[in-house]
Coordinates of C-alpha atoms in Angstrom, one line a residue:
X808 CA 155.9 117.2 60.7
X809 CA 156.2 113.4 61.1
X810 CA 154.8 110.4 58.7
X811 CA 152.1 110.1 61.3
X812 CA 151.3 112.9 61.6
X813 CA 151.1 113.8 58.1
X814 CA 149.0 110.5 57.4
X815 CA 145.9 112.5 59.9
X816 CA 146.6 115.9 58.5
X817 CA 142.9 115.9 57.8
X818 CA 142.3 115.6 61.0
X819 CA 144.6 117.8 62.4
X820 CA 144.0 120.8 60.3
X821 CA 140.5 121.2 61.8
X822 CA 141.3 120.1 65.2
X823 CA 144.0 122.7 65.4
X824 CA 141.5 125.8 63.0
X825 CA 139.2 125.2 66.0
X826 CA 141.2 125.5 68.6
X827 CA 142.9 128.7 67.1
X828 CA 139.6 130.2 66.5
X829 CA 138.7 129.7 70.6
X830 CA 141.3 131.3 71.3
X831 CA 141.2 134.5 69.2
X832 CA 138.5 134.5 71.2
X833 CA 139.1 133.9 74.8
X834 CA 142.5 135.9 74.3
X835 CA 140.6 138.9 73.7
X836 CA 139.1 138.3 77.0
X837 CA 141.8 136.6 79.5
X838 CA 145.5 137.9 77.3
X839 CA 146.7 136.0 74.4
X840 CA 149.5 134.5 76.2
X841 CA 147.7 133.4 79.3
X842 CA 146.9 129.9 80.3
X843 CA 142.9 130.9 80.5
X844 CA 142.9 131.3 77.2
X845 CA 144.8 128.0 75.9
X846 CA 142.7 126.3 78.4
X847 CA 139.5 127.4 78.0
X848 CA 139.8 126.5 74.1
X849 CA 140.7 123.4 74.7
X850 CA 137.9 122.7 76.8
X851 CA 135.7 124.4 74.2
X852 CA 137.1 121.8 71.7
X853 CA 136.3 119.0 74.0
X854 CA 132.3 120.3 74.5
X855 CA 131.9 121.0 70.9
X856 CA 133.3 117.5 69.4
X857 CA 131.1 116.2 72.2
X858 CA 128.0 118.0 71.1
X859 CA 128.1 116.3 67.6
X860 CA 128.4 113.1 69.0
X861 CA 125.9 113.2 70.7
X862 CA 123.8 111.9 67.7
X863 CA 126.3 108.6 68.6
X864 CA 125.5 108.7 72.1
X865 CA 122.1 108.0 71.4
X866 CA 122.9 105.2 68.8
X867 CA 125.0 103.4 71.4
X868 CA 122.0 103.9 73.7
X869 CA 119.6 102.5 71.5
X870 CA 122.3 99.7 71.0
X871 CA 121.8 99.0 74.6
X872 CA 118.5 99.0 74.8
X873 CA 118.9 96.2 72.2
X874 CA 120.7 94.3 74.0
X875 CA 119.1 94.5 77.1
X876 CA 115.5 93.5 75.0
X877 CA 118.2 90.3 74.8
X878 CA 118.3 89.6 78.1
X879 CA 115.7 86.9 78.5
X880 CA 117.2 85.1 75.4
X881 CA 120.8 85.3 76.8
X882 CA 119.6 83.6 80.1
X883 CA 117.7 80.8 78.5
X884 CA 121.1 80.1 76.5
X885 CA 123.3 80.1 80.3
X886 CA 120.6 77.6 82.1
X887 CA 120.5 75.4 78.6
X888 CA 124.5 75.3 78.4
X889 CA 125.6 75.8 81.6
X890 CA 128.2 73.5 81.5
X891 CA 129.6 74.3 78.2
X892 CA 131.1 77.5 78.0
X893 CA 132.2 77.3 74.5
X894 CA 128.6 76.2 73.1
X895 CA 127.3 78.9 75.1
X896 CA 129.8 81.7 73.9
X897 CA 128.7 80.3 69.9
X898 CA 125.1 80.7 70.7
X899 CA 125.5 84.1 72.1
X900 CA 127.1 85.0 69.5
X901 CA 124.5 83.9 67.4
X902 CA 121.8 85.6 69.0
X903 CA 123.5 89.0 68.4
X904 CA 124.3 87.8 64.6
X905 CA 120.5 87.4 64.4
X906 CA 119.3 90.3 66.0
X907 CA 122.0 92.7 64.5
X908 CA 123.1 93.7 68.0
X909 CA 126.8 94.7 68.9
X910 CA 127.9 94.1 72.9
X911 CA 130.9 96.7 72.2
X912 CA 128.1 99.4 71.1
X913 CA 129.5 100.8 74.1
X914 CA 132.7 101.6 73.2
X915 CA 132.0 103.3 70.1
X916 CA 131.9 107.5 72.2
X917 CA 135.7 106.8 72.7
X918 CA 136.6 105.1 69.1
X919 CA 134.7 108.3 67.6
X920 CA 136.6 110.6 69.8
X921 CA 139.9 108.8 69.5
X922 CA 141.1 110.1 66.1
X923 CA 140.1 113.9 67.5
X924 CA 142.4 113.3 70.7
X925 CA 145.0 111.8 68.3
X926 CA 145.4 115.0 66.4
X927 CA 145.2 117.4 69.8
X928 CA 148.2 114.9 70.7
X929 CA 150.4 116.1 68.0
X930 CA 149.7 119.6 67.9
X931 CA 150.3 119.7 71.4
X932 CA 153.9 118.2 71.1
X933 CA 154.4 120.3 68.1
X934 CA 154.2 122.9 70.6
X935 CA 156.4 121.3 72.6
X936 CA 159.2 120.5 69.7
X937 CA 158.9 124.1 68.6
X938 CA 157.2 122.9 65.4
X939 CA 153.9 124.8 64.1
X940 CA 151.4 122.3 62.7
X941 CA 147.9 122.9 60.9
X942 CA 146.4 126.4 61.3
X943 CA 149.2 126.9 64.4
X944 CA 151.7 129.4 62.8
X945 CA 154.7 131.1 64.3
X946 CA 153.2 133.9 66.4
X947 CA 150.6 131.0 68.0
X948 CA 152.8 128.5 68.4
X949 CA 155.6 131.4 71.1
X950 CA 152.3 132.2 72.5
X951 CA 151.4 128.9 73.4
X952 CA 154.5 128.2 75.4
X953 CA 154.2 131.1 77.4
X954 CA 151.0 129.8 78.4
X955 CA 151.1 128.3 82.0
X956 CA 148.0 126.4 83.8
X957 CA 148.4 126.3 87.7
X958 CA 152.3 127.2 86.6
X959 CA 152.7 124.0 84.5
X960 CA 153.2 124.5 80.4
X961 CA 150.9 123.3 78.1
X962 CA 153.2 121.2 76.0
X963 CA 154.9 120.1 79.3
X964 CA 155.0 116.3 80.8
X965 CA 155.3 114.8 84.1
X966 CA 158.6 113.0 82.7
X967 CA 159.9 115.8 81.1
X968 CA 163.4 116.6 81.9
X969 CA 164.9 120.0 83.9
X970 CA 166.2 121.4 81.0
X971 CA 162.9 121.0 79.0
X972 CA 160.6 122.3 81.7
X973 CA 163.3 125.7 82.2
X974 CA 163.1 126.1 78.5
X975 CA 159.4 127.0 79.0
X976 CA 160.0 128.9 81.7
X977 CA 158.7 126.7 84.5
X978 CA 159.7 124.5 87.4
X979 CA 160.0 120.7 87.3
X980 CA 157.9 120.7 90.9
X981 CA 155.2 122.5 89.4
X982 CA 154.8 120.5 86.5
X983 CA 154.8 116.8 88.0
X984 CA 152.5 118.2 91.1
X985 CA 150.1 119.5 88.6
X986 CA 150.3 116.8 86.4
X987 CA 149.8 113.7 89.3
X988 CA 146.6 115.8 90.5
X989 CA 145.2 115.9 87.1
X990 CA 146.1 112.1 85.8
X991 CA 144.4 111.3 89.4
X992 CA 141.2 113.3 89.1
X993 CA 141.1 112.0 84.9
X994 CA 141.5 108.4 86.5
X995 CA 138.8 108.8 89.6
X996 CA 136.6 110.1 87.0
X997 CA 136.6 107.0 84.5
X998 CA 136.5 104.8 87.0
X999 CA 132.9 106.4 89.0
X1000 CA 131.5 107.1 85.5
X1001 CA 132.2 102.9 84.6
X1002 CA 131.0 102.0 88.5
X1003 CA 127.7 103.6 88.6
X1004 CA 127.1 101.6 84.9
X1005 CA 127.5 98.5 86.6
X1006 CA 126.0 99.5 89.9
X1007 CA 123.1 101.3 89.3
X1008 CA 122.1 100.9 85.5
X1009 CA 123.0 97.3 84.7
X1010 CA 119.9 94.4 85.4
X1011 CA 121.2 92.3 88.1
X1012 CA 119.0 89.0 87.2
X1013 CA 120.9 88.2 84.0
X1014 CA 124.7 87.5 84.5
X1015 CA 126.2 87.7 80.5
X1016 CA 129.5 88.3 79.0
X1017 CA 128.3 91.9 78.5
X1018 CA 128.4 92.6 81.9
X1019 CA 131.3 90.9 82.4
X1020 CA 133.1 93.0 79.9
X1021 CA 131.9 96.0 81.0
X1022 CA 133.0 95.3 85.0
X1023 CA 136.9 94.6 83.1
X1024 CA 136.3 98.3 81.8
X1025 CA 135.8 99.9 84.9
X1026 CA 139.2 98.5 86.4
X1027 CA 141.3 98.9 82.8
X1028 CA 140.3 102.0 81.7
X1029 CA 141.3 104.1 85.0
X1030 CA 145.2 102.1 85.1
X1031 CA 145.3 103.1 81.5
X1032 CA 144.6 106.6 81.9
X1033 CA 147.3 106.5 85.0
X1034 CA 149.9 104.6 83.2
X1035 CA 149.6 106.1 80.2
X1036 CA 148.5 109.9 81.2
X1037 CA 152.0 110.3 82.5
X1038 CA 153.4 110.6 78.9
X1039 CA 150.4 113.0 78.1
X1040 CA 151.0 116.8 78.0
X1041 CA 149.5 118.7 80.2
X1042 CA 147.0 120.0 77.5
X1043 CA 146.1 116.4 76.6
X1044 CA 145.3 115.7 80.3
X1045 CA 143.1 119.0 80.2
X1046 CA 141.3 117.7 77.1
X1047 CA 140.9 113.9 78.3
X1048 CA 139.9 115.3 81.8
X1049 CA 137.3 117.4 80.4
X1050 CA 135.8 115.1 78.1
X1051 CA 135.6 112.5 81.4
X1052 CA 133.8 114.7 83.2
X1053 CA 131.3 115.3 80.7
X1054 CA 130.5 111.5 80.2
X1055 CA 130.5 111.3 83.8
X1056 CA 128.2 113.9 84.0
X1057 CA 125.9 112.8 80.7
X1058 CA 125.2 109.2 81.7
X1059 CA 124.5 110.7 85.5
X1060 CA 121.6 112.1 83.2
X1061 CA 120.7 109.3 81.8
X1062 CA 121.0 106.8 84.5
X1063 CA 118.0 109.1 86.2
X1064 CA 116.3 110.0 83.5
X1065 CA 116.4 106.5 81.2
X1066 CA 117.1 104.4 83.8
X1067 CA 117.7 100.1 82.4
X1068 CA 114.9 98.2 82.9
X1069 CA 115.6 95.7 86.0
X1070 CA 118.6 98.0 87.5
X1071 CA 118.3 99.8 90.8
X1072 CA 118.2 103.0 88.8
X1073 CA 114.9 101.8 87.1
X1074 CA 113.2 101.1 90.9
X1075 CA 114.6 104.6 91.9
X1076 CA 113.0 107.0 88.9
X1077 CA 109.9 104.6 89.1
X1078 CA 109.2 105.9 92.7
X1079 CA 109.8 109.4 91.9
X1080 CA 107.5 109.3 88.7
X1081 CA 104.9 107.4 90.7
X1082 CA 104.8 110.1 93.2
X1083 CA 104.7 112.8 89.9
X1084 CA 102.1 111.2 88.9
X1085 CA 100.1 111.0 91.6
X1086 CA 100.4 115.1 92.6
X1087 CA 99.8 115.9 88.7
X1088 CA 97.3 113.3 88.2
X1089 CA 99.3 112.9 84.4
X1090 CA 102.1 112.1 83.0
X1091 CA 103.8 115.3 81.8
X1092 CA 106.8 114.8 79.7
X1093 CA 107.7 112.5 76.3
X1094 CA 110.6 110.5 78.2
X1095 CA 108.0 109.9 80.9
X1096 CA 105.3 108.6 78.3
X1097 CA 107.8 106.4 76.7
X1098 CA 108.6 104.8 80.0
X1099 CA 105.2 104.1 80.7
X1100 CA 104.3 103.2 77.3
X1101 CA 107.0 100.3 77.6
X1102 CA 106.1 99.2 81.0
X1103 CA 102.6 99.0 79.4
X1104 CA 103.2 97.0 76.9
X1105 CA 105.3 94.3 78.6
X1106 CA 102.4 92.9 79.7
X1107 CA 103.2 89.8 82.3
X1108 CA 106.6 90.4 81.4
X1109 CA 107.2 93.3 83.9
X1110 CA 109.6 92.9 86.6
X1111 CA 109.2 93.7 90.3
X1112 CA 109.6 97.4 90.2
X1113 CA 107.1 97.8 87.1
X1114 CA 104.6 95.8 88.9
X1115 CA 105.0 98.0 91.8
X1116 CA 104.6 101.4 90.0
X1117 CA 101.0 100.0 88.1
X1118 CA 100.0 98.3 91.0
X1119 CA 100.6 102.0 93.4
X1120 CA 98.7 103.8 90.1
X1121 CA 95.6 101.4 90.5
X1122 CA 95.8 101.9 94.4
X1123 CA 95.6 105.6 93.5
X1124 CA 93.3 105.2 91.3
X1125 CA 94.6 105.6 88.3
X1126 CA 95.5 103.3 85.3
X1127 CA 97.9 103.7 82.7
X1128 CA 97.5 103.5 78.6
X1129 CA 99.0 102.1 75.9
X1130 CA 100.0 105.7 74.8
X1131 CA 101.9 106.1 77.8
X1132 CA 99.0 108.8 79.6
X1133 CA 98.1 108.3 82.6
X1134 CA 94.0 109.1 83.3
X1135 CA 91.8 108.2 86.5
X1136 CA 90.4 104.7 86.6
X1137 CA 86.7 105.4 88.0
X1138 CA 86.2 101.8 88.9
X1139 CA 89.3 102.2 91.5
X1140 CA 88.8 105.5 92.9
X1141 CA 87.8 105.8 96.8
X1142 CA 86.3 109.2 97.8
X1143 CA 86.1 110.2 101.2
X1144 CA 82.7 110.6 103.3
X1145 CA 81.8 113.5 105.5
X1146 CA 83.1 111.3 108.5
X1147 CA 86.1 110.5 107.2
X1148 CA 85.2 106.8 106.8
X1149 CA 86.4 105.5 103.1
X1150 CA 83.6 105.3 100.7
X1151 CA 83.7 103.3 97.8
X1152 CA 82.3 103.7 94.3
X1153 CA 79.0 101.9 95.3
X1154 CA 78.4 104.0 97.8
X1155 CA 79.1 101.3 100.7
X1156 CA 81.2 102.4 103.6
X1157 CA 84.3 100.3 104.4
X1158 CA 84.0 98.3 107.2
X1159 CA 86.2 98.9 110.2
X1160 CA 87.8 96.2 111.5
X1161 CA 87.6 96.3 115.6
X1162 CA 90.6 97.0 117.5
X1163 CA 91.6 94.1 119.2
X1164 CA 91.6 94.0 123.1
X1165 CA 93.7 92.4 125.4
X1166 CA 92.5 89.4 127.9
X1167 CA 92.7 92.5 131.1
X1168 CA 90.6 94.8 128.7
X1169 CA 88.3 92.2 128.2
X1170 CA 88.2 90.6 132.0
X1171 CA 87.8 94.5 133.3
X1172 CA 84.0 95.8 133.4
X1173 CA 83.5 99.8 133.6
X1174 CA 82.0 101.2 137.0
X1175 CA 78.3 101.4 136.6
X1176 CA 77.9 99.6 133.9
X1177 CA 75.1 96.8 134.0
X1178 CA 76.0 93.1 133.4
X1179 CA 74.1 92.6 130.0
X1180 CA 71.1 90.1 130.0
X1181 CA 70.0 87.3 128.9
X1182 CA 67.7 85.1 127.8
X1183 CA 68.3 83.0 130.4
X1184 CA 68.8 85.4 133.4
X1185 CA 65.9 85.9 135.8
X1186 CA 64.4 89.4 135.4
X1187 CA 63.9 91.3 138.6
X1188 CA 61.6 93.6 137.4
X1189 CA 58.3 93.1 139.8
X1190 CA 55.3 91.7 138.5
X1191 CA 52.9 94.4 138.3
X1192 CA 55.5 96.7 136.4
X1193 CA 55.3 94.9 133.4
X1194 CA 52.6 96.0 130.2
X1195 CA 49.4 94.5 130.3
X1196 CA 49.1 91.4 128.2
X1197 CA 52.9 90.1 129.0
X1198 CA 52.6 89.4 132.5
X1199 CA 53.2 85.9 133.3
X1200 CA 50.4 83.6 133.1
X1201 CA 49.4 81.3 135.9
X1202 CA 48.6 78.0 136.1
X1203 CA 45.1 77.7 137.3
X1204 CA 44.9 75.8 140.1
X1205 CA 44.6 71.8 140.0
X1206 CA 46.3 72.1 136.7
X1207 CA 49.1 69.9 136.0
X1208 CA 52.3 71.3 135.1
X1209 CA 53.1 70.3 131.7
X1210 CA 55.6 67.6 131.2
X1211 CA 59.2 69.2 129.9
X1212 CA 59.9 67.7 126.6
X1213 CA 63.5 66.2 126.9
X1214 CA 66.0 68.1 125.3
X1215 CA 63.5 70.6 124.7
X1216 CA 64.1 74.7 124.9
X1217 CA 65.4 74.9 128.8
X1218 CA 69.0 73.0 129.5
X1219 CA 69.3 71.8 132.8
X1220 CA 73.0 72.7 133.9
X1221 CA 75.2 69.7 133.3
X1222 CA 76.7 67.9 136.2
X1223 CA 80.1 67.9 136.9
X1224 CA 81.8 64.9 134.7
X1225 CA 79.2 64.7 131.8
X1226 CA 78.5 66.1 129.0
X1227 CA 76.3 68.8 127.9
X1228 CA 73.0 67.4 126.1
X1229 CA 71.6 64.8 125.5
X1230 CA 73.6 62.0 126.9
X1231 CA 73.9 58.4 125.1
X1232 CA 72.3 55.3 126.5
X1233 CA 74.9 53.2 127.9
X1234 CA 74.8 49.9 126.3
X1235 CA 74.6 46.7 128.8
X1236 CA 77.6 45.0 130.1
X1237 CA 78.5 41.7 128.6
X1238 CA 78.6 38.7 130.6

């Protein structure tokens, strides 16, 4: 064993106990010597060192959530110092001094991780050497070199030469073929899991060196994998591929399910817990209440989609709490009349706005139907057909016809070039 490897024997004791104890286990199952069984313990290793850090997981995205409570500060520090990039990378700093918060938070899975991947490294090319390290005795250490996955040995590389592959019983071919698929597939996978962060979870309003940081990820992280996966053996690249997959897959989870506020993702699970909401008529889960809860209690502080998820509840009538429930708001909900006409709570229907005819609709008159009268058309109905007591009176005879007040209840049709009513005295010429 080497100085460095002797300096993380603590490390590498457990790391290699576990992955003996797997494969007692899946050996029984697939064959000792089989590549199932070296394979499947290695990705055992990878899901259990993930399941305890999954405690760190939810640190970091608490961390987060710190920083994107930030994000109003940070952008009031870009407009005030816009043209000073050095006073505005000291204030920054400041602010995250003051509040305690840590932009590499999101680093830390991979830090935690790194010393566990350090010691599969060595056992791994132990294995390779012909040396036994930790819990990896004789007998363990001849079976895992007969093991083969997709015909490529665990301890071999994609530079490894001829003579080192045929000492394992394998082809070169093999070995670099299965090795280029896998440091592809680890690299495609580090890069979609770091391009739906900054797609989909990441608030587009505020532009700050956080983001910045974390679009330089998604591009270095993949070359490293690819530059550095070719020295890797193959039961590295199984470890590192599985572990990719899984934080692909976990923040998948949490994109949809704890979405950041202000992201696409956020306007996305909004939608789909508005329309939960409005079939259950409740909210019906604790990560659901805490969303709610913390649109709630933004106040005048909510952004676009929040304002659109309480403003759809109160059109449903509903109205969320403080507590994060959801109940029915009885001074917003609309029942529906026998009719079908909307009611609302006082009882008054709505009012139905006409539709609105065009100029032949309104121009064309039905067949039979009656011009409508008015108080100013001449009746045709005959004289004696009317009730007693409203026919017409006459004037007796000799009478004089009253005098018509001017501008009194009849008009007299104007003539062609005046004006209706009464018309103004013209005033006389001057001399």
């Amino acid at each position: 064993m080497d100085t460095i490897a002797s300096l993380f024997s603590f490390i590498t004791w457990p790391v290699s106990w576990v992955i003996v104890q797997f494969h007692t286990v899946y050996g029984a199952i697939f064959g000792p010597d089989t590549g199932w069984a070296w394979g499947l313990s290695i990705v055992s290793l990878v899901i259990l060192i993930r399941i305890c850090l999954i405690p760190l997981f939810v640190k970091q995205i608490k961390a987060t959530r710190g920083m994107q409570t930030l994000q109003p500060e940070m952008k009031k520090i870009q407009e005030r110092y816009k043209n000073d990039k050095q006073r505005q990378s000291e204030e920054m700093m400041k602010l995250y001094k003051e509040t305690g918060t840590n932009p590499l938070s999101s680093c830390l899975p991979i830090l935690a991780q790194s010393p566990f991947f350090f010691a599969l490294y060595h056992v791994l090319n132990g294995i390779a050497s012909g040396d036994t390290i930790g819990a990896v005795n004789q007998d363990l250490l001849e079976s895992a070199q007969k093991a083969h996955i997709f015909g490529a040995p665990l301890a071999s590389k994609f530079f490894s030469s001829e003579s080192e592959v045929a000492a394992l019983s394998a082809s070169l071919t093999d070995v670099r073929v299965v090795t280029a698929i896998m440091i592809v597939l680890m690299s495609a996978s580090q890069f979609f899991t770091q391009r739906q962060l900054m797609t989909k979870n990441v608030d587009t309003t505020v532009k700050t060196p956080f983001m910045q940081q974390q679009k330089m990820l998604m591009y270095v992280f993949p070359v490293m994998f690819a530059v550095f996966g070719v020295n890797f053996p193959v039961g590295v690249l199984v470890y590192w591929l599985t572990t990719n997959v899984w934080t692909m897959g976990q923040q998948m989870y949490v994109i949809r399910n704890n979405p950041t506020p202000g992201s696409k993702a956020q306007a996305a699970y909004l939608e789909r817990l508005h329309k939960s909401v409005t079939e259950h008529g409740k909210t019906r889960s604790r990560g659901e209440k805490a969303i709610v809860k913390a649109i709630v209690a933004k106040g005048r502080d909510r952004n676009e989609a929040e304002r659109k998820f309480i403003n759809g509840l109160n059109k449903a009538g509903m109205a969320a709490q403080t507590d994060g429930n959801v109940v029915k708001n009885d001074a917003a909900v609309a029942a529906q009349s026998a009719d079908g006409s909307t009611v609302t709570t006082a009882g008054q229907p709505k009012r139905q706005q006409p539709k609105r005819q065009s100029k032949s609709q309104r121009q064309a008159k039905p067949a039979g139907e009656a011009e409508p009268k008015t108080s100013l058309t001449k009746s045709d109905e005959p004289e004696d057909a009317k009730p007693a007591g409203k026919q017409d009176a006459k004037p007796a005879a000799g009478a004089k016809k009253p005098a018509q007040k001017s501008g009194g209840g009849g008009r007299s049709k104007a003539q062609s070039g005046q004006r209706k009513g009464p018309q103004r005295p013209k005033s006389p010429s001057k001399k």
